[in-house]
PDB file of C-alpha atoms and ligand atoms in Angstrom:
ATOM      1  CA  UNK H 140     119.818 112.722 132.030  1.00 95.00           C
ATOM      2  CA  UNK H 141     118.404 109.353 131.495  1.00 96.00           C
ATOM      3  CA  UNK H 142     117.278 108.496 127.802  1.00 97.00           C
ATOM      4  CA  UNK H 143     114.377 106.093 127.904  1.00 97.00           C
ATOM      5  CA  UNK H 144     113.408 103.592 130.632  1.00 94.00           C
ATOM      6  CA  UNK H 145     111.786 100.175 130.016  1.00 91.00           C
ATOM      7  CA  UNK H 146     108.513  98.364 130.851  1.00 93.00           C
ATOM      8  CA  UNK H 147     106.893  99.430 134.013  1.00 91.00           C
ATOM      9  CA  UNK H 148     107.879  96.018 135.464  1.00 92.00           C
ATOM     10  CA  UNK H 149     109.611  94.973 138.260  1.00 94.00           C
ATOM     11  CA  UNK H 150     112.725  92.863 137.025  1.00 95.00           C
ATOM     12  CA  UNK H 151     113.095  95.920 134.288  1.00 95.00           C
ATOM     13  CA  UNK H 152     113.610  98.221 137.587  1.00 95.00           C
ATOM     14  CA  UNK H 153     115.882  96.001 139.166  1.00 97.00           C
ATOM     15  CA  UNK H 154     117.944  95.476 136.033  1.00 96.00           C
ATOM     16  CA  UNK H 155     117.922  99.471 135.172  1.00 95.00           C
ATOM     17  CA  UNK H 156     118.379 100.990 138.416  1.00 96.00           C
ATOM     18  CA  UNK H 157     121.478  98.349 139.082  1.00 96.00           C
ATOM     19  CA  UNK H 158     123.173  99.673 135.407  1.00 95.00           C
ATOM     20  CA  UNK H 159     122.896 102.831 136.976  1.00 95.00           C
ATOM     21  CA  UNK H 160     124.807 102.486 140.129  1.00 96.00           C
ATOM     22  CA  UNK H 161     127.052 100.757 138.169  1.00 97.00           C
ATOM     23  CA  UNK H 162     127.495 104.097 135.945  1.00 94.00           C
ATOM     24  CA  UNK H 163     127.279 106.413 138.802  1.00 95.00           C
ATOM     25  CA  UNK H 164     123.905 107.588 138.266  1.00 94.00           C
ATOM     26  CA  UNK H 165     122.284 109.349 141.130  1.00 93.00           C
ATOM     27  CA  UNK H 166     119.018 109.011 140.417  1.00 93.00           C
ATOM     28  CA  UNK H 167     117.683 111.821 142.261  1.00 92.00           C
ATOM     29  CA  UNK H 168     119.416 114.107 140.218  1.00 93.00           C
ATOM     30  CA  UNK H 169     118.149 113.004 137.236  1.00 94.00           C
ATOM     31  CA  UNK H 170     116.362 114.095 134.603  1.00 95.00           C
ATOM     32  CA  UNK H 171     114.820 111.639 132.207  1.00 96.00           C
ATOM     33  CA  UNK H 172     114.518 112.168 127.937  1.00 97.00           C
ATOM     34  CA  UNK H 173     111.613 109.925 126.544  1.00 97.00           C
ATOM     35  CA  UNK H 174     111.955 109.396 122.890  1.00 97.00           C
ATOM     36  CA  UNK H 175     108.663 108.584 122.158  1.00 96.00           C
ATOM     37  CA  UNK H 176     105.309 107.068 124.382  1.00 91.00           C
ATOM     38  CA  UNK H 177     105.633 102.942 123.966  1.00 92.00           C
ATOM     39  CA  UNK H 178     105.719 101.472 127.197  1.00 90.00           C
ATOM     40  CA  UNK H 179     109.381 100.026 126.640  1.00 93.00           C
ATOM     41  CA  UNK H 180     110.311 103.175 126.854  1.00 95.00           C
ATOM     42  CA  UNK H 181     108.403 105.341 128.828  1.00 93.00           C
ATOM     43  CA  UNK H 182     107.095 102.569 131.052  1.00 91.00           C
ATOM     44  CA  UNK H 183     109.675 103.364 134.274  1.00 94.00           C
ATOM     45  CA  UNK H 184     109.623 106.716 134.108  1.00 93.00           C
ATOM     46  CA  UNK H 185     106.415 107.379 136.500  1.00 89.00           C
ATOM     47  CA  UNK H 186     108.619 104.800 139.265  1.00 91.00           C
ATOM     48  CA  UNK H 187     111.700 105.672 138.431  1.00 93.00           C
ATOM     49  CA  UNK H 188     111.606 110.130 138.478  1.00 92.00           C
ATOM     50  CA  UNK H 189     112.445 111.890 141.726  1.00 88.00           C
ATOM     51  CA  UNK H 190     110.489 114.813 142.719  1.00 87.00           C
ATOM     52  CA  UNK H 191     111.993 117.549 141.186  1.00 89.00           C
ATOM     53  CA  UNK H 192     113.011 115.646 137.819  1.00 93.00           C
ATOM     54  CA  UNK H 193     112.652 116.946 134.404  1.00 95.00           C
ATOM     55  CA  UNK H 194     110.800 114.647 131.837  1.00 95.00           C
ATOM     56  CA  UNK H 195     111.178 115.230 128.274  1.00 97.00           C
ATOM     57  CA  UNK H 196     108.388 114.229 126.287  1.00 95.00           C
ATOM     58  CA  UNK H 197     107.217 115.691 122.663  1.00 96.00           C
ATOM     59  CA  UNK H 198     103.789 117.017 122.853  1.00 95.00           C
ATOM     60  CA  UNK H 199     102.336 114.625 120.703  1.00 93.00           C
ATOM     61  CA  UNK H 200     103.289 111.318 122.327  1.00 91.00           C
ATOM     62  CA  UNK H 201     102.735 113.026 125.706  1.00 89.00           C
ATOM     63  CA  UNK H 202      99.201 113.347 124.849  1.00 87.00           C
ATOM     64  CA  UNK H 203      98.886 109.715 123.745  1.00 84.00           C
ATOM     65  CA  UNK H 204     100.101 108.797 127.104  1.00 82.00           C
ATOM     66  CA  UNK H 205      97.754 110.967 128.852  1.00 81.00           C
ATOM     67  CA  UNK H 206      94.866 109.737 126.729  1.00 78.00           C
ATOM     68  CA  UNK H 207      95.667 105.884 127.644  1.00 71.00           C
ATOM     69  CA  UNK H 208      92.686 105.023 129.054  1.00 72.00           C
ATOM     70  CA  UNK H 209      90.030 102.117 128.244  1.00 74.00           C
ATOM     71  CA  UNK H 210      87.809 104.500 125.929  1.00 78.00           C
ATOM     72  CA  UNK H 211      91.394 104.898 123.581  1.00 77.00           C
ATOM     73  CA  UNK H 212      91.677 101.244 123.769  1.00 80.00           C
ATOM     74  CA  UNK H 213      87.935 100.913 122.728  1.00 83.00           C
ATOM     75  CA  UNK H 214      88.166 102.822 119.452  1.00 83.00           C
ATOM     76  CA  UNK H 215      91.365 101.358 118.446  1.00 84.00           C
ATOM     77  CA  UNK H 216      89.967  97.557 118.883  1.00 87.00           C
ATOM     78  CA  UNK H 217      86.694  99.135 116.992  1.00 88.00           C
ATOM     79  CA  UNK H 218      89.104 100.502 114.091  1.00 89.00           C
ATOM     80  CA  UNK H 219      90.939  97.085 113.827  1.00 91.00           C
ATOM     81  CA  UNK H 220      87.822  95.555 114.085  1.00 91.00           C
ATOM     82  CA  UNK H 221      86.461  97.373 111.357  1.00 91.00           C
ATOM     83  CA  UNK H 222      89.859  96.802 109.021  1.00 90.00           C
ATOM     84  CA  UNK H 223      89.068  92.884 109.193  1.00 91.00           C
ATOM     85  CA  UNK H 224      90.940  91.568 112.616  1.00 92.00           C
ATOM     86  CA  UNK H 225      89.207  88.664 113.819  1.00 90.00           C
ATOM     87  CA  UNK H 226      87.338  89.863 117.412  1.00 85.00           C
ATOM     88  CA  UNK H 227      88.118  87.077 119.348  1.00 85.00           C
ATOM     89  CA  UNK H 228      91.378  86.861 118.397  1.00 87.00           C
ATOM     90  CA  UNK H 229      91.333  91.062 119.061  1.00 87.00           C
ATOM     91  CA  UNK H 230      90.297  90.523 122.261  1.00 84.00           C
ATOM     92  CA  UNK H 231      93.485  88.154 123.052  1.00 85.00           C
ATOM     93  CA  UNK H 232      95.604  90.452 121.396  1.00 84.00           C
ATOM     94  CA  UNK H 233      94.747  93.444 123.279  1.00 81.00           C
ATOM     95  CA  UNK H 234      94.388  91.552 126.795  1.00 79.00           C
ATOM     96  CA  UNK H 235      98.125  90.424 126.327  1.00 75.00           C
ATOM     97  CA  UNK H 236      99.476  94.120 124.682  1.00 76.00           C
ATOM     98  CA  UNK H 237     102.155  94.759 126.361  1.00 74.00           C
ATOM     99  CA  UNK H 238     101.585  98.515 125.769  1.00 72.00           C
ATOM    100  CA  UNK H 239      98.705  98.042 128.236  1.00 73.00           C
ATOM    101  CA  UNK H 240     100.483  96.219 130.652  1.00 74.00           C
ATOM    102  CA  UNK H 241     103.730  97.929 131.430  1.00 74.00           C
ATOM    103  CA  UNK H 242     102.912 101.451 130.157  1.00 75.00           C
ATOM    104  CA  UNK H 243     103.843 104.428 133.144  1.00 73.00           C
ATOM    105  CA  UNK H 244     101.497 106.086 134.973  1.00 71.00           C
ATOM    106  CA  UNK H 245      99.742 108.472 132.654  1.00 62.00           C
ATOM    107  CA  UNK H 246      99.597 111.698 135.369  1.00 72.00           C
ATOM    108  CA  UNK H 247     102.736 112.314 134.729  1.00 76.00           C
ATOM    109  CA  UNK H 248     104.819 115.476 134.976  1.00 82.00           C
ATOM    110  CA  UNK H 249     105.823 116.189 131.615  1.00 90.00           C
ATOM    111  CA  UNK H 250     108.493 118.841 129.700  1.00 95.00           C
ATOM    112  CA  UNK H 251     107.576 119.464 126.784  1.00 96.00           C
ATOM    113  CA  UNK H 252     110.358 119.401 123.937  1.00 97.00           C
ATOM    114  CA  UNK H 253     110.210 120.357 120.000  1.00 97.00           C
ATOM    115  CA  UNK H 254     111.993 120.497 117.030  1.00 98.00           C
ATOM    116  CA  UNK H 255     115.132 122.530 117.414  1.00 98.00           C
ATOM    117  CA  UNK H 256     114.901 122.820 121.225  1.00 98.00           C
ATOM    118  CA  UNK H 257     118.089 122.425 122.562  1.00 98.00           C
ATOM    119  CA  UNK H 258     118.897 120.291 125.881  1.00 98.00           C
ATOM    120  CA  UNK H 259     122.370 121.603 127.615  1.00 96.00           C
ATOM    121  CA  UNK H 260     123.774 118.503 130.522  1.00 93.00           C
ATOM    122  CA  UNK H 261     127.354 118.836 131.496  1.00 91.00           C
ATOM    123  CA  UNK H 262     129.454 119.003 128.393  1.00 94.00           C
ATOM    124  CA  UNK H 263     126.517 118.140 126.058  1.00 97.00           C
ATOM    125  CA  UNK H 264     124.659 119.793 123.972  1.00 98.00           C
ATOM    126  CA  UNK H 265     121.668 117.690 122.425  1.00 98.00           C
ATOM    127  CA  UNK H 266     119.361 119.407 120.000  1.00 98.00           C
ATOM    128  CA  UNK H 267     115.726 117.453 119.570  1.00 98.00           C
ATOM    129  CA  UNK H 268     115.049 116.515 116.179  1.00 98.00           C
ATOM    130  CA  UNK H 269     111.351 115.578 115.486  1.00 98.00           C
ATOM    131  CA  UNK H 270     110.955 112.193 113.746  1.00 98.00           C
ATOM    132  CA  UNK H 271     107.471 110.998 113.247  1.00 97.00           C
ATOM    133  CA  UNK H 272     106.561 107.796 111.835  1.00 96.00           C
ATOM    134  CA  UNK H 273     107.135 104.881 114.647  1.00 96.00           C
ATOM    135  CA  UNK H 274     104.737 107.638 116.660  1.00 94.00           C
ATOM    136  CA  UNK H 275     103.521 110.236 115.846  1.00 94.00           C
ATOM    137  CA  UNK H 276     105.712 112.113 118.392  1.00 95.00           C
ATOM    138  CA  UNK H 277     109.054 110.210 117.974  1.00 97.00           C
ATOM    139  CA  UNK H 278     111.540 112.807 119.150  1.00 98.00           C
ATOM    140  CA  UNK H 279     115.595 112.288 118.494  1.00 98.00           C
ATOM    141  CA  UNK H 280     119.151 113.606 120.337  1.00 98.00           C
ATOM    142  CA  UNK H 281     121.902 114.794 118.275  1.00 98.00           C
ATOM    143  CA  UNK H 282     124.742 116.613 119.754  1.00 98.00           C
ATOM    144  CA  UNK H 283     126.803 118.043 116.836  1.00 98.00           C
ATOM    145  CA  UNK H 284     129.768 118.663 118.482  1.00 97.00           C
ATOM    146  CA  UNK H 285     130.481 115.443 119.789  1.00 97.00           C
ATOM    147  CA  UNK H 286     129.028 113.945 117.009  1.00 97.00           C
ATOM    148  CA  UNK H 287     126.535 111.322 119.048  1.00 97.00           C
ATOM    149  CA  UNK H 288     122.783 110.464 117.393  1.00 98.00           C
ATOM    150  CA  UNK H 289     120.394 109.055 119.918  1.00 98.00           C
ATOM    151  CA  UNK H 290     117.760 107.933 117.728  1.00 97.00           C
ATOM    152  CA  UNK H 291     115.198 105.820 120.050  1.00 97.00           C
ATOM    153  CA  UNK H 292     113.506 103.647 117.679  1.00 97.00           C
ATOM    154  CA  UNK H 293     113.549 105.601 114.688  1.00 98.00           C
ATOM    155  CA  UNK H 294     116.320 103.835 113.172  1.00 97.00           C
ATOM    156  CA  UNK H 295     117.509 100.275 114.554  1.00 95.00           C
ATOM    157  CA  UNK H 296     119.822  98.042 112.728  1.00 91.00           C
ATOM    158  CA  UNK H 297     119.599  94.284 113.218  1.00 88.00           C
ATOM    159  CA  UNK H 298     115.281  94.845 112.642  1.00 90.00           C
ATOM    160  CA  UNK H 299     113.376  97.205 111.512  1.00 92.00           C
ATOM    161  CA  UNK H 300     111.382  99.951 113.425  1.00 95.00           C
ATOM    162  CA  UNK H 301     107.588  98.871 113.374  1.00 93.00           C
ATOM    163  CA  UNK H 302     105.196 101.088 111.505  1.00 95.00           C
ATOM    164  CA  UNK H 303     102.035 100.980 112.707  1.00 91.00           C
ATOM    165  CA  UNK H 304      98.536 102.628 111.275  1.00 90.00           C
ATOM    166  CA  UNK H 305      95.548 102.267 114.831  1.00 77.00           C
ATOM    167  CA  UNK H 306      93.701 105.370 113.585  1.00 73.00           C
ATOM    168  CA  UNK H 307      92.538 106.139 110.419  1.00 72.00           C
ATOM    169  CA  UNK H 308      94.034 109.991 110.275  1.00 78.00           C
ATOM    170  CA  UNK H 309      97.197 109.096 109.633  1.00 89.00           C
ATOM    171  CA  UNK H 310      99.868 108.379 107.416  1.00 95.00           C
ATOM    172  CA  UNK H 311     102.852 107.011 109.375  1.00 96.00           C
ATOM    173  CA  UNK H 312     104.688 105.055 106.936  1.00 98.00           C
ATOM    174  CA  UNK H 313     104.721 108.991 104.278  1.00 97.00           C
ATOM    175  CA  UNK H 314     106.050 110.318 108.195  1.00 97.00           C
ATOM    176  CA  UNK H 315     108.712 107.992 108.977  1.00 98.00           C
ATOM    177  CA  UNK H 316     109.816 108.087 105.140  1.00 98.00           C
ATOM    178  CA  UNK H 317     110.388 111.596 105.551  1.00 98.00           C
ATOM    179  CA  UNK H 318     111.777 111.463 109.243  1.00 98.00           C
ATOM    180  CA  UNK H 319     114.370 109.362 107.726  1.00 98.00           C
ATOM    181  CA  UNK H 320     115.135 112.110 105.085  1.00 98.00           C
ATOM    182  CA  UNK H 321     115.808 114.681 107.519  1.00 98.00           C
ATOM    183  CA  UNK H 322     118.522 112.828 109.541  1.00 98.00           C
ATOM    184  CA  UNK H 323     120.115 111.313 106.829  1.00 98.00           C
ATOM    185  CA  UNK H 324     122.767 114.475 106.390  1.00 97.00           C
ATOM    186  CA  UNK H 325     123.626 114.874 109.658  1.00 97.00           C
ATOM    187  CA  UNK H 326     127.210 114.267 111.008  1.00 97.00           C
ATOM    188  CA  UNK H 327     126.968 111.704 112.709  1.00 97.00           C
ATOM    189  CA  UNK H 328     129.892 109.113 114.248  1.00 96.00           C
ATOM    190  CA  UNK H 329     128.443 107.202 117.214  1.00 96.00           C
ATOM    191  CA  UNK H 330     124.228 106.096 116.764  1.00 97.00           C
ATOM    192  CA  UNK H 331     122.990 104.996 119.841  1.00 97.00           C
ATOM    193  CA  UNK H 332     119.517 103.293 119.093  1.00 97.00           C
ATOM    194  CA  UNK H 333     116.832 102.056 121.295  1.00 95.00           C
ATOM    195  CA  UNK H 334     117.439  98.238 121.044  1.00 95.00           C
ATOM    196  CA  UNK H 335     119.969  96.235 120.266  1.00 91.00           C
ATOM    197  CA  UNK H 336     123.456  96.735 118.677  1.00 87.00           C
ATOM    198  CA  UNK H 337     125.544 100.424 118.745  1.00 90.00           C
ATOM    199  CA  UNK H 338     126.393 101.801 114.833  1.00 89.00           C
ATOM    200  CA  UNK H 339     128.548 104.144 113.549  1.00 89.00           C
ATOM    201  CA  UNK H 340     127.025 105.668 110.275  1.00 88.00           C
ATOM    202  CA  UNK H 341     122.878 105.712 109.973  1.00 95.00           C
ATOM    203  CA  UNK H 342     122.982 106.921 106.208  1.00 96.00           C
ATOM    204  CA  UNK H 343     123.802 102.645 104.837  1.00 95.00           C
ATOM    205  CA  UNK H 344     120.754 101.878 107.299  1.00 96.00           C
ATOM    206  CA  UNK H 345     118.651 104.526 106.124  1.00 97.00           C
ATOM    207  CA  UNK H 346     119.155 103.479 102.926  1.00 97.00           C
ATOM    208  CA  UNK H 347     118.511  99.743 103.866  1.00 97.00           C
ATOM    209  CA  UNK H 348     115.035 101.374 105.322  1.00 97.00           C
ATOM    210  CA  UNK H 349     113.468 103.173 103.028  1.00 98.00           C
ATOM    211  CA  UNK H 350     114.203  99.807 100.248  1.00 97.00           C
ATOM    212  CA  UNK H 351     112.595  97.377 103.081  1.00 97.00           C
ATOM    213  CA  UNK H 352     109.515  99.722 102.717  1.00 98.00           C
ATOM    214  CA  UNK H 353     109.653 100.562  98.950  1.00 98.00           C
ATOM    215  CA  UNK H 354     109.729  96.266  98.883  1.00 97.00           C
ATOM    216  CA  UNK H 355     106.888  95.792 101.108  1.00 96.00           C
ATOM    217  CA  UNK H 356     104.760  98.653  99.580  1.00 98.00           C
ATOM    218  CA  UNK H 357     105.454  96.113  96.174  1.00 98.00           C
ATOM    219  CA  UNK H 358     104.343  92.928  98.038  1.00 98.00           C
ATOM    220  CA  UNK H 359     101.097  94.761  99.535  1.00 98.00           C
ATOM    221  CA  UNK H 360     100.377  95.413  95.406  1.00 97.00           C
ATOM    222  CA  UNK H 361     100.609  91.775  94.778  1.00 97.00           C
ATOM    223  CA  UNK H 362      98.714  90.192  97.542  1.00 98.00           C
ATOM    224  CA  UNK H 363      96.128  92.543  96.018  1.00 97.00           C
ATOM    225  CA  UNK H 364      96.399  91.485  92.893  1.00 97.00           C
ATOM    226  CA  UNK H 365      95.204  88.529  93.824  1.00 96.00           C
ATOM    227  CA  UNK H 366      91.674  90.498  94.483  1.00 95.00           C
ATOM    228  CA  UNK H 367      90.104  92.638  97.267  1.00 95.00           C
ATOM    229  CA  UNK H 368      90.540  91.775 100.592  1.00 95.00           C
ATOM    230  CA  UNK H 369      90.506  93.431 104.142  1.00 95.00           C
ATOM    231  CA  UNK H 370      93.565  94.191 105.891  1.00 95.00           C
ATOM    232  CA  UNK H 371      93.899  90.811 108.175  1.00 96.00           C
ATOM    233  CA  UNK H 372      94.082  88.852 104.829  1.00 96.00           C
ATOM    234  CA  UNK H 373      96.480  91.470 103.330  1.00 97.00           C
ATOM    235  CA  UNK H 374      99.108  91.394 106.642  1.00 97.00           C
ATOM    236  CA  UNK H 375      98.470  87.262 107.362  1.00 96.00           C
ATOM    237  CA  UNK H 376     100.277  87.051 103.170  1.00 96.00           C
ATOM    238  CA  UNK H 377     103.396  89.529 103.957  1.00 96.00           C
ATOM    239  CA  UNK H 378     106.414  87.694 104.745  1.00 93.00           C
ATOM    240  CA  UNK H 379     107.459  88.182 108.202  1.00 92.00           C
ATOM    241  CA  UNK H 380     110.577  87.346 110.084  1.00 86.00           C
ATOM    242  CA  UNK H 381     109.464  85.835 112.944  1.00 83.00           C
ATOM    243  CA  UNK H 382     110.064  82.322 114.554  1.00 83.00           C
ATOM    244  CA  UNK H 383     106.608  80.778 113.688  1.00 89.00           C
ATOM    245  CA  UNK H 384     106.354  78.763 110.900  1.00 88.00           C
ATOM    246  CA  UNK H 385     102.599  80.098 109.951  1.00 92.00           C
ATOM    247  CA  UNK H 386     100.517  82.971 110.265  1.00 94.00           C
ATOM    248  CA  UNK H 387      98.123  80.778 112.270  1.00 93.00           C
ATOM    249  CA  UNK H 388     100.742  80.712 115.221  1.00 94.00           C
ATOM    250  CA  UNK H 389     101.672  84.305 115.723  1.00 94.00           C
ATOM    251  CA  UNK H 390     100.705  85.309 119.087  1.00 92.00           C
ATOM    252  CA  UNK H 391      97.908  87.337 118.894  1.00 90.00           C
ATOM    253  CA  UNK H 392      99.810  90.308 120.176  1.00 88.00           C
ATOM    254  CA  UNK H 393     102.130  89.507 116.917  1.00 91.00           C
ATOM    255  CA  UNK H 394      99.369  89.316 114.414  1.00 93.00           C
ATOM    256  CA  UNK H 395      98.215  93.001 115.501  1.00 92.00           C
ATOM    257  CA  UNK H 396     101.413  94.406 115.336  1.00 91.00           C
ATOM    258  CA  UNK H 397     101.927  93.055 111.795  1.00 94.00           C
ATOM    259  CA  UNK H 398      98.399  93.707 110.971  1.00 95.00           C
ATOM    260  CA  UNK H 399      99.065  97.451 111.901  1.00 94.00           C
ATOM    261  CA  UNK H 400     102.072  97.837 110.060  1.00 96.00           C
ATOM    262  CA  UNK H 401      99.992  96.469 107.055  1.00 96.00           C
ATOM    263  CA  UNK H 402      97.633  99.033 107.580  1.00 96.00           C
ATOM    264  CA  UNK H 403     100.450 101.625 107.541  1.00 97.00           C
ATOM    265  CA  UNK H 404     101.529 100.290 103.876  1.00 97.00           C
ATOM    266  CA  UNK H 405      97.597 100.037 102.389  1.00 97.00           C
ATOM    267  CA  UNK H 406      97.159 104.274 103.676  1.00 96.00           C
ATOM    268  CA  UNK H 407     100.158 104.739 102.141  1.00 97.00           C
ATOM    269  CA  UNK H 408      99.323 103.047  98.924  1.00 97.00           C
ATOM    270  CA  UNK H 409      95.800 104.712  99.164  1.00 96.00           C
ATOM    271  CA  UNK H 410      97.153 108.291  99.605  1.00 96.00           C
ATOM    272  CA  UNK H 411      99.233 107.356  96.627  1.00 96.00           C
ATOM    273  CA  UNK H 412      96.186 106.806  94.528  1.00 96.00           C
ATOM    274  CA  UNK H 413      97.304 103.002  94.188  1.00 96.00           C
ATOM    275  CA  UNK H 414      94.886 101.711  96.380  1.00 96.00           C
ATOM    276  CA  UNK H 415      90.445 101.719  97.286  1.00 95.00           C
ATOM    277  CA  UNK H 416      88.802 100.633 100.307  1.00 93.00           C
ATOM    278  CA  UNK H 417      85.046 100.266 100.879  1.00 93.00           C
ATOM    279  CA  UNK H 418      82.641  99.276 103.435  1.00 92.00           C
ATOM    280  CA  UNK H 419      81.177  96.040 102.687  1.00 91.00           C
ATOM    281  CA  UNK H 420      79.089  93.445 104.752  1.00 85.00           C
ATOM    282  CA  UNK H 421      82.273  92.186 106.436  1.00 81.00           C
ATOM    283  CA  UNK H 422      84.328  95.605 106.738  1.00 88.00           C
ATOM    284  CA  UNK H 423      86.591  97.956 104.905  1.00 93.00           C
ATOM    285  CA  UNK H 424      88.314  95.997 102.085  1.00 95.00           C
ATOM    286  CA  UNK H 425      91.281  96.780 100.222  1.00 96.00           C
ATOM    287  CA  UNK H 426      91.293  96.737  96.154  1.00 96.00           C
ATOM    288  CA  UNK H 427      93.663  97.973  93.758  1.00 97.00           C
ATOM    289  CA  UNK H 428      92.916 100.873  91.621  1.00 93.00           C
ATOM    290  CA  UNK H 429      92.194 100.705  87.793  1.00 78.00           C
ATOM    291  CA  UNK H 430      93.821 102.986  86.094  1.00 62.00           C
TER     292      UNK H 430
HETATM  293 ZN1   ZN P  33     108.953 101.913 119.980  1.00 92.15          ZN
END
């Protein structure tokens, strides 16, 4: 069983499928374990599958693959227009989204998994642990025996998992805060993210998490204490660790991801009672609360 893919590109194939060989893989005997729908993940999986393969997909995240089509892509440039984002600049953005670009073909034959299903390959064991928050249908691996945590990109420990609000029905950041609750107990000796280094213990991460968020939840309150503003202004003030020296320089692509993980932390802060929006001439803007 294969655990995530990579973009639907070409030089991601070649790179992927030549890892495998090197491990053995026979790739017509695979099955393939998806954590969650962004195309760096999923994005091989429609090339990559042979005929009779098993995909694992939550239900959730399957359906926002299946509903990738232009009308999704419509209301979510119409929602981030509507939060402040700049329209030219939105139609840059979207036209270079690599979500767009490399994401797998969205007939696919999908499994699906939920919470406390249990996956049995060989001499493992995995159990899937639900995980909203980076999606809504994240979707984790542990197998307690052996003591392994796949955890796709629900935790990842040299950045930060991004949190991302598109539609207004939501409340990813209160989900991932909780999805980190519920794996924090478990036994867990070898944490094998989606990107970048291999960890031993996710509880110090967790930890490490949740404070990141708790500190930018505090810095959204202060850019608003400046006054009301929409949700551009709010995310081009956060501090972001990123190798431009302004705001004005992100790649568009950049700007929406940090503009959506903005939005994330105002919904949270609104559900909280912390924070107002209203519709003005411009859009919704953002205002503290009096209390
Ligand atoms: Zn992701």
């Amino acid at each position: 069983m294969i655990v995530d893919t990579g973009w639907n590109r070409e030089d991601c194939r070649v790179a992927l499928v030549s890892g495998l060989n090197e491990c053995g893989v026979d790739l017509e005997r695979a099955d393939f374990f998806i954590t969650h729908m962004h195309a760096d993940h999923s994005g091989l999986v429609s090339t990559l599958a042979g005929e009779g393969a098993r995909i694992y997909f939550s239900q959730a995240d399957s359906e926002i693959i299946r509903s990738s089509t232009p009308e999704h892509w419509e209301k979510m440039i119409d929602f981030a227009r509507k939060c402040g984002f700049p329209g030219e600049e939105l139609e840059k953005a979207v036209g270079s989204h690599p979500g767009r670009k490399y994401s797998p073909d969205n007939s696919l034959n999908i499994c699906v998994v939920k919470d406390g299903d249990t996956i049995s390959i060989g001499d493992y064991s995995f159990r899937c642990i639900e995980t909203p928050g980076h999606t809504p249908g994240h979707i984790c691996l542990y197998e307690p025996r052996k003591k392994i945590f796949i955890c796709g990109d629900h935790i990842l420990f040299d950045i930060t998992p991004n949190i991302t609000l598109s539609f207004e029905d939501r409340n990813p950041l209160k989900e991932y805060l909780t999805s980190l609750d519920k794996v924090y107990d478990l036994d867990v000796e070898l944490v094998l993210p989606g990107h970048r280094s291999i960890f031993r213990n996710q509880k110090e991460r967790i930890r490490e998490l949740k404070l990141h968020h708790q500190a930018r939840l505090t810095e959204v309150i202060c850019i608003l204490e400046r006054g009301k503003q929409n949700a551009f202004q709010v995310a081009s003030q956060m501090t972001w660790a990123i190798g431009f020296k302004s705001w004005d320089l992100f790649p568009p692509a950049q700007k929406l991801f940090a503009f959506g993980e903005a939005m994330a932390h105002l919904k949270y802060l609104e559900e909280e009672g912390e924070v107002g929006w209203r519709i003005e001439k411009q859009g919704i803007v953002f205002s503290l609360r009096q209390n």
